[in-house]
Amino acid sequence: MRKRLFIGLLVISLFFLLLLFAGAWWLVSYRGLVINKIILTFITAAVVFLLFMLVTGLAAMVWSLWRARTIPLLHNIMLSATNMLFPLAIAIGKGLGLSEDRVKNSFINVSNHLVRGRDYARPFKNIIILAPHCLQWVYCPHKITIDVHNCRECGRCPVSTLLKIARRYDVQLRVVTGGTFARKVVRDVKPEAIVAIACERDLTSGIQDIAGLPVIGIVNERPEGPCFNTKVDYGKVEEAIQFFLKGGLR
Ligand code: SF4
């Protein structure tokens, strides 16, 4: 059944592409017809509008990065332009021999810059630190993903220091095993702002998924390789919390 579903969807996709191709051929071959003129005008207008949105979004982003201040009115256009062009940027980066992580790291920096360029006009109260499970010492017997307070704060891994930071600033710390769990935590806790620690891949997809909420992403350090006894720069975590506590750029 599972295989048949996927094959069926592939066949429908192919059929859809053929239909699209036949439609384009018909429009171009009979462009003298009134109905075709109307459809072609509509399509051209939609493409021009899309290009206008992309150019506006990118121009606003470059301006924001240059002035270190974002334009609140154009924030959604900037995000949409980034999300639309992102897969293309990754593909071009790969073609140029750049690693996916490097391009994603740059995306996270741009996203952080846009978040940090905003004045949110009020201090955030409900802030959450989302940390990946790979920060925990790999032989630790305590289960901290259900309740991080199960950590005995022995100091063998960054979880103990993150708990101290969370207490110091009165924010929540949640340790998650992956993107799906992280999204569930965000749905349950409904934070106003997020300090997310993860690798480039998880941070990128998380930031794109949680569009609408201010997220500052901090890439974890992997001295022993990916997903294993990872570390984090505590200074960056504290800086991000302080930024949200004072309500952004003031
Ligand atoms: S600090 Fe907490 S999570 Fe880390 S090894 Fe010690 S008890 Fe385990």
PDB file of C-alpha atoms and ligand atoms in Angstrom:
ATOM      1  CA  MET A   1       0.000   0.000   0.000  1.00  0.00           C
ATOM      2  CA  ARG A   2       2.804   2.432   0.995  1.00  0.00           C
ATOM      3  CA  LYS A   3       4.656   1.822  -2.270  1.00  0.00           C
ATOM      4  CA  ARG A   4       1.499   2.151  -4.336  1.00  0.00           C
ATOM      5  CA  LEU A   5       0.726   5.515  -2.743  1.00  0.00           C
ATOM      6  CA  PHE A   6       4.113   6.953  -3.652  1.00  0.00           C
ATOM      7  CA  ILE A   7       4.090   5.504  -7.204  1.00  0.00           C
ATOM      8  CA  GLY A   8       0.563   6.862  -7.649  1.00  0.00           C
ATOM      9  CA  LEU A   9       1.674  10.332  -6.577  1.00  0.00           C
ATOM     10  CA  LEU A  10       4.639  10.139  -8.970  1.00  0.00           C
ATOM     11  CA  VAL A  11       2.293   9.265 -11.864  1.00  0.00           C
ATOM     12  CA  ILE A  12      -0.031  12.151 -10.945  1.00  0.00           C
ATOM     13  CA  SER A  13       2.984  14.509 -10.775  1.00  0.00           C
ATOM     14  CA  LEU A  14       4.140  13.399 -14.228  1.00  0.00           C
ATOM     15  CA  PHE A  15       0.609  13.829 -15.581  1.00  0.00           C
ATOM     16  CA  PHE A  16       0.506  17.312 -14.055  1.00  0.00           C
ATOM     17  CA  LEU A  17       3.813  18.245 -15.716  1.00  0.00           C
ATOM     18  CA  LEU A  18       2.596  16.952 -19.106  1.00  0.00           C
ATOM     19  CA  LEU A  19      -0.597  18.972 -18.692  1.00  0.00           C
ATOM     20  CA  LEU A  20       1.446  22.069 -17.851  1.00  0.00           C
ATOM     21  CA  PHE A  21       3.656  21.540 -20.890  1.00  0.00           C
ATOM     22  CA  ALA A  22       0.634  20.964 -23.195  1.00  0.00           C
ATOM     23  CA  GLY A  23      -1.046  24.101 -21.793  1.00  0.00           C
ATOM     24  CA  ALA A  24       2.081  26.216 -22.390  1.00  0.00           C
ATOM     25  CA  TRP A  25       2.374  24.836 -25.943  1.00  0.00           C
ATOM     26  CA  TRP A  26      -1.309  25.625 -26.640  1.00  0.00           C
ATOM     27  CA  LEU A  27      -0.979  29.167 -25.240  1.00  0.00           C
ATOM     28  CA  VAL A  28       2.079  29.960 -27.351  1.00  0.00           C
ATOM     29  CA  SER A  29       0.851  28.233 -30.540  1.00  0.00           C
ATOM     30  CA  TYR A  30      -2.548  29.996 -30.482  1.00  0.00           C
ATOM     31  CA  ARG A  31      -1.513  33.281 -28.878  1.00  0.00           C
ATOM     32  CA  GLY A  32      -3.786  35.150 -31.343  1.00  0.00           C
ATOM     33  CA  LEU A  33      -6.909  33.889 -29.505  1.00  0.00           C
ATOM     34  CA  VAL A  34      -8.481  36.426 -27.120  1.00  0.00           C
ATOM     35  CA  ILE A  35      -8.667  33.942 -24.219  1.00  0.00           C
ATOM     36  CA  ASN A  36      -4.968  33.103 -24.675  1.00  0.00           C
ATOM     37  CA  LYS A  37      -4.050  36.787 -24.707  1.00  0.00           C
ATOM     38  CA  ILE A  38      -5.871  37.232 -21.393  1.00  0.00           C
ATOM     39  CA  ILE A  39      -4.209  34.162 -19.838  1.00  0.00           C
ATOM     40  CA  LEU A  40      -0.732  35.202 -21.087  1.00  0.00           C
ATOM     41  CA  THR A  41      -1.239  38.740 -19.725  1.00  0.00           C
ATOM     42  CA  PHE A  42      -2.305  37.282 -16.371  1.00  0.00           C
ATOM     43  CA  ILE A  43       0.712  34.946 -16.210  1.00  0.00           C
ATOM     44  CA  THR A  44       3.105  37.757 -17.196  1.00  0.00           C
ATOM     45  CA  ALA A  45       1.598  40.030 -14.512  1.00  0.00           C
ATOM     46  CA  ALA A  46       1.996  37.265 -11.888  1.00  0.00           C
ATOM     47  CA  VAL A  47       5.645  36.664 -12.873  1.00  0.00           C
ATOM     48  CA  VAL A  48       6.397  40.421 -12.829  1.00  0.00           C
ATOM     49  CA  PHE A  49       4.739  40.726  -9.396  1.00  0.00           C
ATOM     50  CA  LEU A  50       6.756  37.785  -8.054  1.00  0.00           C
ATOM     51  CA  LEU A  51      10.001  39.256  -9.404  1.00  0.00           C
ATOM     52  CA  PHE A  52       9.095  42.633  -7.908  1.00  0.00           C
ATOM     53  CA  MET A  53       8.542  40.977  -4.507  1.00  0.00           C
ATOM     54  CA  LEU A  54      11.865  39.153  -4.727  1.00  0.00           C
ATOM     55  CA  VAL A  55      13.796  42.280  -5.747  1.00  0.00           C
ATOM     56  CA  THR A  56      12.092  44.374  -3.044  1.00  0.00           C
ATOM     57  CA  GLY A  57      12.719  41.689  -0.405  1.00  0.00           C
ATOM     58  CA  LEU A  58      16.372  41.311  -1.310  1.00  0.00           C
ATOM     59  CA  ALA A  59      16.978  45.065  -1.606  1.00  0.00           C
ATOM     60  CA  ALA A  60      15.361  45.590   1.822  1.00  0.00           C
ATOM     61  CA  MET A  61      17.512  42.844   3.272  1.00  0.00           C
ATOM     62  CA  VAL A  62      20.757  44.289   1.882  1.00  0.00           C
ATOM     63  CA  TRP A  63      19.753  47.712   3.241  1.00  0.00           C
ATOM     64  CA  SER A  64      18.929  46.180   6.639  1.00  0.00           C
ATOM     65  CA  LEU A  65      22.248  44.364   6.827  1.00  0.00           C
ATOM     66  CA  TRP A  66      24.137  47.468   5.776  1.00  0.00           C
ATOM     67  CA  ARG A  67      22.369  49.772   8.257  1.00  0.00           C
ATOM     68  CA  ALA A  68      22.106  47.067  10.974  1.00  0.00           C
ATOM     69  CA  ARG A  69      18.408  47.949  11.281  1.00  0.00           C
ATOM     70  CA  THR A  70      15.508  46.151   9.761  1.00  0.00           C
ATOM     71  CA  ILE A  71      12.421  47.611   8.073  1.00  0.00           C
ATOM     72  CA  PRO A  72       9.431  46.207  10.041  1.00  0.00           C
ATOM     73  CA  LEU A  73       6.961  46.856   7.201  1.00  0.00           C
ATOM     74  CA  LEU A  74       9.029  44.791   4.771  1.00  0.00           C
ATOM     75  CA  HIS A  75       9.974  42.059   7.222  1.00  0.00           C
ATOM     76  CA  ASN A  76       7.570  39.467   5.777  1.00  0.00           C
ATOM     77  CA  ILE A  77       8.626  40.236   2.196  1.00  0.00           C
ATOM     78  CA  MET A  78      12.268  39.798   3.229  1.00  0.00           C
ATOM     79  CA  LEU A  79      11.474  36.439   4.816  1.00  0.00           C
ATOM     80  CA  SER A  80       9.425  35.253   1.824  1.00  0.00           C
ATOM     81  CA  ALA A  81      12.162  36.276  -0.631  1.00  0.00           C
ATOM     82  CA  THR A  82      14.767  34.434   1.449  1.00  0.00           C
ATOM     83  CA  ASN A  83      12.678  31.280   1.730  1.00  0.00           C
ATOM     84  CA  MET A  84      11.858  31.248  -1.980  1.00  0.00           C
ATOM     85  CA  LEU A  85      15.439  31.780  -3.122  1.00  0.00           C
ATOM     86  CA  PHE A  86      17.015  29.596  -0.432  1.00  0.00           C
ATOM     87  CA  PRO A  87      16.872  26.200  -2.277  1.00  0.00           C
ATOM     88  CA  LEU A  88      18.305  27.878  -5.389  1.00  0.00           C
ATOM     89  CA  ALA A  89      21.087  29.486  -3.326  1.00  0.00           C
ATOM     90  CA  ILE A  90      21.978  26.069  -1.862  1.00  0.00           C
ATOM     91  CA  ALA A  91      22.043  24.477  -5.334  1.00  0.00           C
ATOM     92  CA  ILE A  92      24.197  27.283  -6.800  1.00  0.00           C
ATOM     93  CA  GLY A  93      26.491  27.139  -3.763  1.00  0.00           C
ATOM     94  CA  LYS A  94      26.943  23.392  -4.330  1.00  0.00           C
ATOM     95  CA  GLY A  95      27.692  24.027  -8.007  1.00  0.00           C
ATOM     96  CA  LEU A  96      30.374  26.495  -6.913  1.00  0.00           C
ATOM     97  CA  GLY A  97      31.891  23.891  -4.597  1.00  0.00           C
ATOM     98  CA  LEU A  98      30.610  25.458  -1.338  1.00  0.00           C
ATOM     99  CA  SER A  99      29.464  23.050   1.347  1.00  0.00           C
ATOM    100  CA  GLU A 100      25.775  23.105   2.316  1.00  0.00           C
ATOM    101  CA  ASP A 101      26.759  23.818   5.946  1.00  0.00           C
ATOM    102  CA  ARG A 102      28.700  26.909   4.918  1.00  0.00           C
ATOM    103  CA  VAL A 103      25.751  28.355   2.989  1.00  0.00           C
ATOM    104  CA  LYS A 104      23.352  27.480   5.835  1.00  0.00           C
ATOM    105  CA  ASN A 105      25.710  29.045   8.375  1.00  0.00           C
ATOM    106  CA  SER A 106      25.626  32.239   6.346  1.00  0.00           C
ATOM    107  CA  PHE A 107      21.808  32.085   6.204  1.00  0.00           C
ATOM    108  CA  ILE A 108      21.669  31.761  10.016  1.00  0.00           C
ATOM    109  CA  ASN A 109      23.913  34.826  10.378  1.00  0.00           C
ATOM    110  CA  VAL A 110      21.689  36.831   8.034  1.00  0.00           C
ATOM    111  CA  SER A 111      18.553  35.689   9.874  1.00  0.00           C
ATOM    112  CA  ASN A 112      20.108  36.607  13.258  1.00  0.00           C
ATOM    113  CA  HIS A 113      21.105  39.977  11.896  1.00  0.00           C
ATOM    114  CA  LEU A 114      17.531  40.680  10.792  1.00  0.00           C
ATOM    115  CA  VAL A 115      16.149  39.616  14.189  1.00  0.00           C
ATOM    116  CA  ARG A 116      18.753  41.726  16.004  1.00  0.00           C
ATOM    117  CA  GLY A 117      17.969  44.745  13.848  1.00  0.00           C
ATOM    118  CA  ARG A 118      14.456  45.059  15.231  1.00  0.00           C
ATOM    119  CA  ASP A 119      12.971  47.051  18.065  1.00  0.00           C
ATOM    120  CA  TYR A 120      10.175  44.884  19.471  1.00  0.00           C
ATOM    121  CA  ALA A 121       8.919  47.789  21.588  1.00  0.00           C
ATOM    122  CA  ARG A 122       8.469  45.592  24.678  1.00  0.00           C
ATOM    123  CA  PRO A 123      10.644  43.271  26.719  1.00  0.00           C
ATOM    124  CA  PHE A 124       9.924  39.606  26.102  1.00  0.00           C
ATOM    125  CA  LYS A 125       8.911  37.553  29.121  1.00  0.00           C
ATOM    126  CA  ASN A 126       8.301  34.060  27.787  1.00  0.00           C
ATOM    127  CA  ILE A 127      11.715  33.202  26.334  1.00  0.00           C
ATOM    128  CA  ILE A 128      12.831  29.643  25.693  1.00  0.00           C
ATOM    129  CA  ILE A 129      16.264  28.139  25.098  1.00  0.00           C
ATOM    130  CA  LEU A 130      15.922  25.160  22.753  1.00  0.00           C
ATOM    131  CA  ALA A 131      18.982  22.953  23.019  1.00  0.00           C
ATOM    132  CA  PRO A 132      19.841  19.754  21.126  1.00  0.00           C
ATOM    133  CA  HIS A 133      20.132  16.417  22.882  1.00  0.00           C
ATOM    134  CA  CYS A 134      23.683  15.964  21.538  1.00  0.00           C
ATOM    135  CA  LEU A 135      24.903  18.542  24.104  1.00  0.00           C
ATOM    136  CA  GLN A 136      24.345  15.966  26.837  1.00  0.00           C
ATOM    137  CA  TRP A 137      27.340  13.851  27.835  1.00  0.00           C
ATOM    138  CA  VAL A 138      26.812  10.689  25.823  1.00  0.00           C
ATOM    139  CA  TYR A 139      27.145   8.333  28.851  1.00  0.00           C
ATOM    140  CA  CYS A 140      24.894  10.361  31.155  1.00  0.00           C
ATOM    141  CA  PRO A 141      22.167   8.060  32.532  1.00  0.00           C
ATOM    142  CA  HIS A 142      19.677  10.856  33.264  1.00  0.00           C
ATOM    143  CA  LYS A 143      16.777  11.462  30.922  1.00  0.00           C
ATOM    144  CA  ILE A 144      16.610  15.182  30.302  1.00  0.00           C
ATOM    145  CA  THR A 145      14.432  15.447  27.209  1.00  0.00           C
ATOM    146  CA  ILE A 146      11.180  14.937  29.131  1.00  0.00           C
ATOM    147  CA  ASP A 147      12.320  17.082  32.058  1.00  0.00           C
ATOM    148  CA  VAL A 148      15.636  18.925  31.929  1.00  0.00           C
ATOM    149  CA  HIS A 149      15.600  19.190  35.729  1.00  0.00           C
ATOM    150  CA  ASN A 150      16.486  15.493  35.859  1.00  0.00           C
ATOM    151  CA  CYS A 151      20.020  16.724  35.153  1.00  0.00           C
ATOM    152  CA  ARG A 152      22.148  16.369  38.297  1.00  0.00           C
ATOM    153  CA  GLU A 153      24.290  19.327  37.211  1.00  0.00           C
ATOM    154  CA  CYS A 154      27.493  17.336  37.552  1.00  0.00           C
ATOM    155  CA  GLY A 155      29.238  19.702  35.135  1.00  0.00           C
ATOM    156  CA  ARG A 156      30.335  17.025  32.654  1.00  0.00           C
ATOM    157  CA  CYS A 157      28.384  18.600  29.802  1.00  0.00           C
ATOM    158  CA  PRO A 158      26.967  22.028  28.855  1.00  0.00           C
ATOM    159  CA  VAL A 159      23.482  21.166  30.160  1.00  0.00           C
ATOM    160  CA  SER A 160      24.429  22.122  33.741  1.00  0.00           C
ATOM    161  CA  THR A 161      25.705  25.568  32.687  1.00  0.00           C
ATOM    162  CA  LEU A 162      22.670  26.130  30.469  1.00  0.00           C
ATOM    163  CA  LEU A 163      20.430  25.351  33.444  1.00  0.00           C
ATOM    164  CA  LYS A 164      22.293  27.950  35.529  1.00  0.00           C
ATOM    165  CA  ILE A 165      21.899  30.497  32.722  1.00  0.00           C
ATOM    166  CA  ALA A 166      18.176  29.687  32.416  1.00  0.00           C
ATOM    167  CA  ARG A 167      17.723  30.198  36.167  1.00  0.00           C
ATOM    168  CA  ARG A 168      19.755  33.417  36.174  1.00  0.00           C
ATOM    169  CA  TYR A 169      17.519  35.014  33.538  1.00  0.00           C
ATOM    170  CA  ASP A 170      14.294  33.208  34.512  1.00  0.00           C
ATOM    171  CA  VAL A 171      13.816  31.620  31.085  1.00  0.00           C
ATOM    172  CA  GLN A 172      12.924  28.032  30.164  1.00  0.00           C
ATOM    173  CA  LEU A 173      15.455  25.492  28.945  1.00  0.00           C
ATOM    174  CA  ARG A 174      14.201  22.554  26.876  1.00  0.00           C
ATOM    175  CA  VAL A 175      16.376  19.807  25.431  1.00  0.00           C
ATOM    176  CA  VAL A 176      14.985  18.264  22.248  1.00  0.00           C
ATOM    177  CA  THR A 177      15.893  15.222  20.197  1.00  0.00           C
ATOM    178  CA  GLY A 178      15.113  16.710  16.781  1.00  0.00           C
ATOM    179  CA  GLY A 179      13.101  19.114  14.669  1.00  0.00           C
ATOM    180  CA  THR A 180       9.716  17.427  15.203  1.00  0.00           C
ATOM    181  CA  PHE A 181      10.138  17.469  18.992  1.00  0.00           C
ATOM    182  CA  ALA A 182      11.333  21.086  18.845  1.00  0.00           C
ATOM    183  CA  ARG A 183       8.214  22.101  16.916  1.00  0.00           C
ATOM    184  CA  LYS A 184       6.026  20.297  19.486  1.00  0.00           C
ATOM    185  CA  VAL A 185       7.749  22.151  22.350  1.00  0.00           C
ATOM    186  CA  VAL A 186       7.196  25.468  20.580  1.00  0.00           C
ATOM    187  CA  ARG A 187       3.512  24.611  20.083  1.00  0.00           C
ATOM    188  CA  ASP A 188       3.129  23.636  23.769  1.00  0.00           C
ATOM    189  CA  VAL A 189       5.151  26.438  25.389  1.00  0.00           C
ATOM    190  CA  LYS A 190       4.063  29.188  22.964  1.00  0.00           C
ATOM    191  CA  PRO A 191       7.179  31.288  23.602  1.00  0.00           C
ATOM    192  CA  GLU A 192       7.462  34.927  22.578  1.00  0.00           C
ATOM    193  CA  ALA A 193      11.103  34.492  21.524  1.00  0.00           C
ATOM    194  CA  ILE A 194      13.489  31.578  21.045  1.00  0.00           C
ATOM    195  CA  VAL A 195      17.226  31.111  21.527  1.00  0.00           C
ATOM    196  CA  ALA A 196      17.878  28.002  19.443  1.00  0.00           C
ATOM    197  CA  ILE A 197      21.067  25.953  19.642  1.00  0.00           C
ATOM    198  CA  ALA A 198      21.596  23.313  16.940  1.00  0.00           C
ATOM    199  CA  CYS A 199      23.656  22.344  13.908  1.00  0.00           C
ATOM    200  CA  GLU A 200      23.331  24.311  10.671  1.00  0.00           C
ATOM    201  CA  ARG A 201      20.838  21.880   9.123  1.00  0.00           C
ATOM    202  CA  ASP A 202      18.393  21.820  12.063  1.00  0.00           C
ATOM    203  CA  LEU A 203      18.689  25.543  12.725  1.00  0.00           C
ATOM    204  CA  THR A 204      17.974  26.444   9.104  1.00  0.00           C
ATOM    205  CA  SER A 205      14.844  24.300   8.839  1.00  0.00           C
ATOM    206  CA  GLY A 206      13.711  25.389  12.317  1.00  0.00           C
ATOM    207  CA  ILE A 207      14.103  29.100  11.579  1.00  0.00           C
ATOM    208  CA  GLN A 208      12.174  28.691   8.317  1.00  0.00           C
ATOM    209  CA  ASP A 209       9.405  26.667   9.997  1.00  0.00           C
ATOM    210  CA  ILE A 210       8.927  29.058  12.899  1.00  0.00           C
ATOM    211  CA  ALA A 211       8.647  32.145  10.708  1.00  0.00           C
ATOM    212  CA  GLY A 212       6.771  34.804  12.662  1.00  0.00           C
ATOM    213  CA  LEU A 213       8.547  34.226  15.980  1.00  0.00           C
ATOM    214  CA  PRO A 214      11.867  35.945  16.656  1.00  0.00           C
ATOM    215  CA  VAL A 215      14.581  33.261  16.754  1.00  0.00           C
ATOM    216  CA  ILE A 216      18.283  33.781  17.363  1.00  0.00           C
ATOM    217  CA  GLY A 217      20.184  30.729  16.152  1.00  0.00           C
ATOM    218  CA  ILE A 218      23.473  29.620  17.705  1.00  0.00           C
ATOM    219  CA  VAL A 219      25.408  26.932  15.854  1.00  0.00           C
ATOM    220  CA  ASN A 220      26.778  24.309  18.236  1.00  0.00           C
ATOM    221  CA  GLU A 221      30.447  23.314  18.295  1.00  0.00           C
ATOM    222  CA  ARG A 222      31.314  19.733  17.366  1.00  0.00           C
ATOM    223  CA  PRO A 223      34.818  18.928  18.633  1.00  0.00           C
ATOM    224  CA  GLU A 224      34.088  15.172  18.566  1.00  0.00           C
ATOM    225  CA  GLY A 225      32.077  15.174  15.329  1.00  0.00           C
ATOM    226  CA  PRO A 226      28.371  15.652  14.651  1.00  0.00           C
ATOM    227  CA  CYS A 227      25.662  14.616  17.141  1.00  0.00           C
ATOM    228  CA  PHE A 228      28.182  13.626  19.840  1.00  0.00           C
ATOM    229  CA  ASN A 229      29.178  15.513  23.001  1.00  0.00           C
ATOM    230  CA  THR A 230      28.664  18.861  21.295  1.00  0.00           C
ATOM    231  CA  LYS A 231      29.370  22.239  22.942  1.00  0.00           C
ATOM    232  CA  VAL A 232      27.978  25.757  22.808  1.00  0.00           C
ATOM    233  CA  ASP A 233      29.337  29.244  23.333  1.00  0.00           C
ATOM    234  CA  TYR A 234      27.607  30.360  26.578  1.00  0.00           C
ATOM    235  CA  GLY A 235      28.444  34.004  25.892  1.00  0.00           C
ATOM    236  CA  LYS A 236      26.348  33.897  22.718  1.00  0.00           C
ATOM    237  CA  VAL A 237      23.443  32.269  24.583  1.00  0.00           C
ATOM    238  CA  GLU A 238      23.489  34.958  27.302  1.00  0.00           C
ATOM    239  CA  GLU A 239      23.820  37.742  24.750  1.00  0.00           C
ATOM    240  CA  ALA A 240      20.755  36.453  22.855  1.00  0.00           C
ATOM    241  CA  ILE A 241      18.681  36.183  26.061  1.00  0.00           C
ATOM    242  CA  GLN A 242      19.696  39.710  27.131  1.00  0.00           C
ATOM    243  CA  PHE A 243      18.717  41.030  23.703  1.00  0.00           C
ATOM    244  CA  PHE A 244      15.206  39.563  23.992  1.00  0.00           C
ATOM    245  CA  LEU A 245      14.838  40.591  27.653  1.00  0.00           C
ATOM    246  CA  LYS A 246      15.324  44.232  26.766  1.00  0.00           C
ATOM    247  CA  GLY A 247      12.899  43.978  23.837  1.00  0.00           C
ATOM    248  CA  GLY A 248      15.320  44.131  20.948  1.00  0.00           C
ATOM    249  CA  LEU A 249      17.314  46.978  19.536  1.00  0.00           C
ATOM    250  CA  ARG A 250      16.783  50.068  21.691  1.00  0.00           C
TER     251      ARG A 250
HETATM  252  S1  SF4 B   1      25.468  17.933  33.507  1.00  0.00           S
HETATM  253 FE1  SF4 B   1      23.494  16.872  33.675  1.00  0.00          FE
HETATM  254  S2  SF4 B   1      23.103  16.097  31.633  1.00  0.00           S
HETATM  255 FE2  SF4 B   1      25.260  16.620  31.702  1.00  0.00          FE
HETATM  256  S3  SF4 B   1      26.274  14.700  32.298  1.00  0.00           S
HETATM  257 FE3  SF4 B   1      25.864  15.834  34.199  1.00  0.00          FE
HETATM  258  S4  SF4 B   1      23.888  15.074  34.894  1.00  0.00           S
HETATM  259 FE4  SF4 B   1      24.095  14.465  32.745  1.00  0.00          FE
END
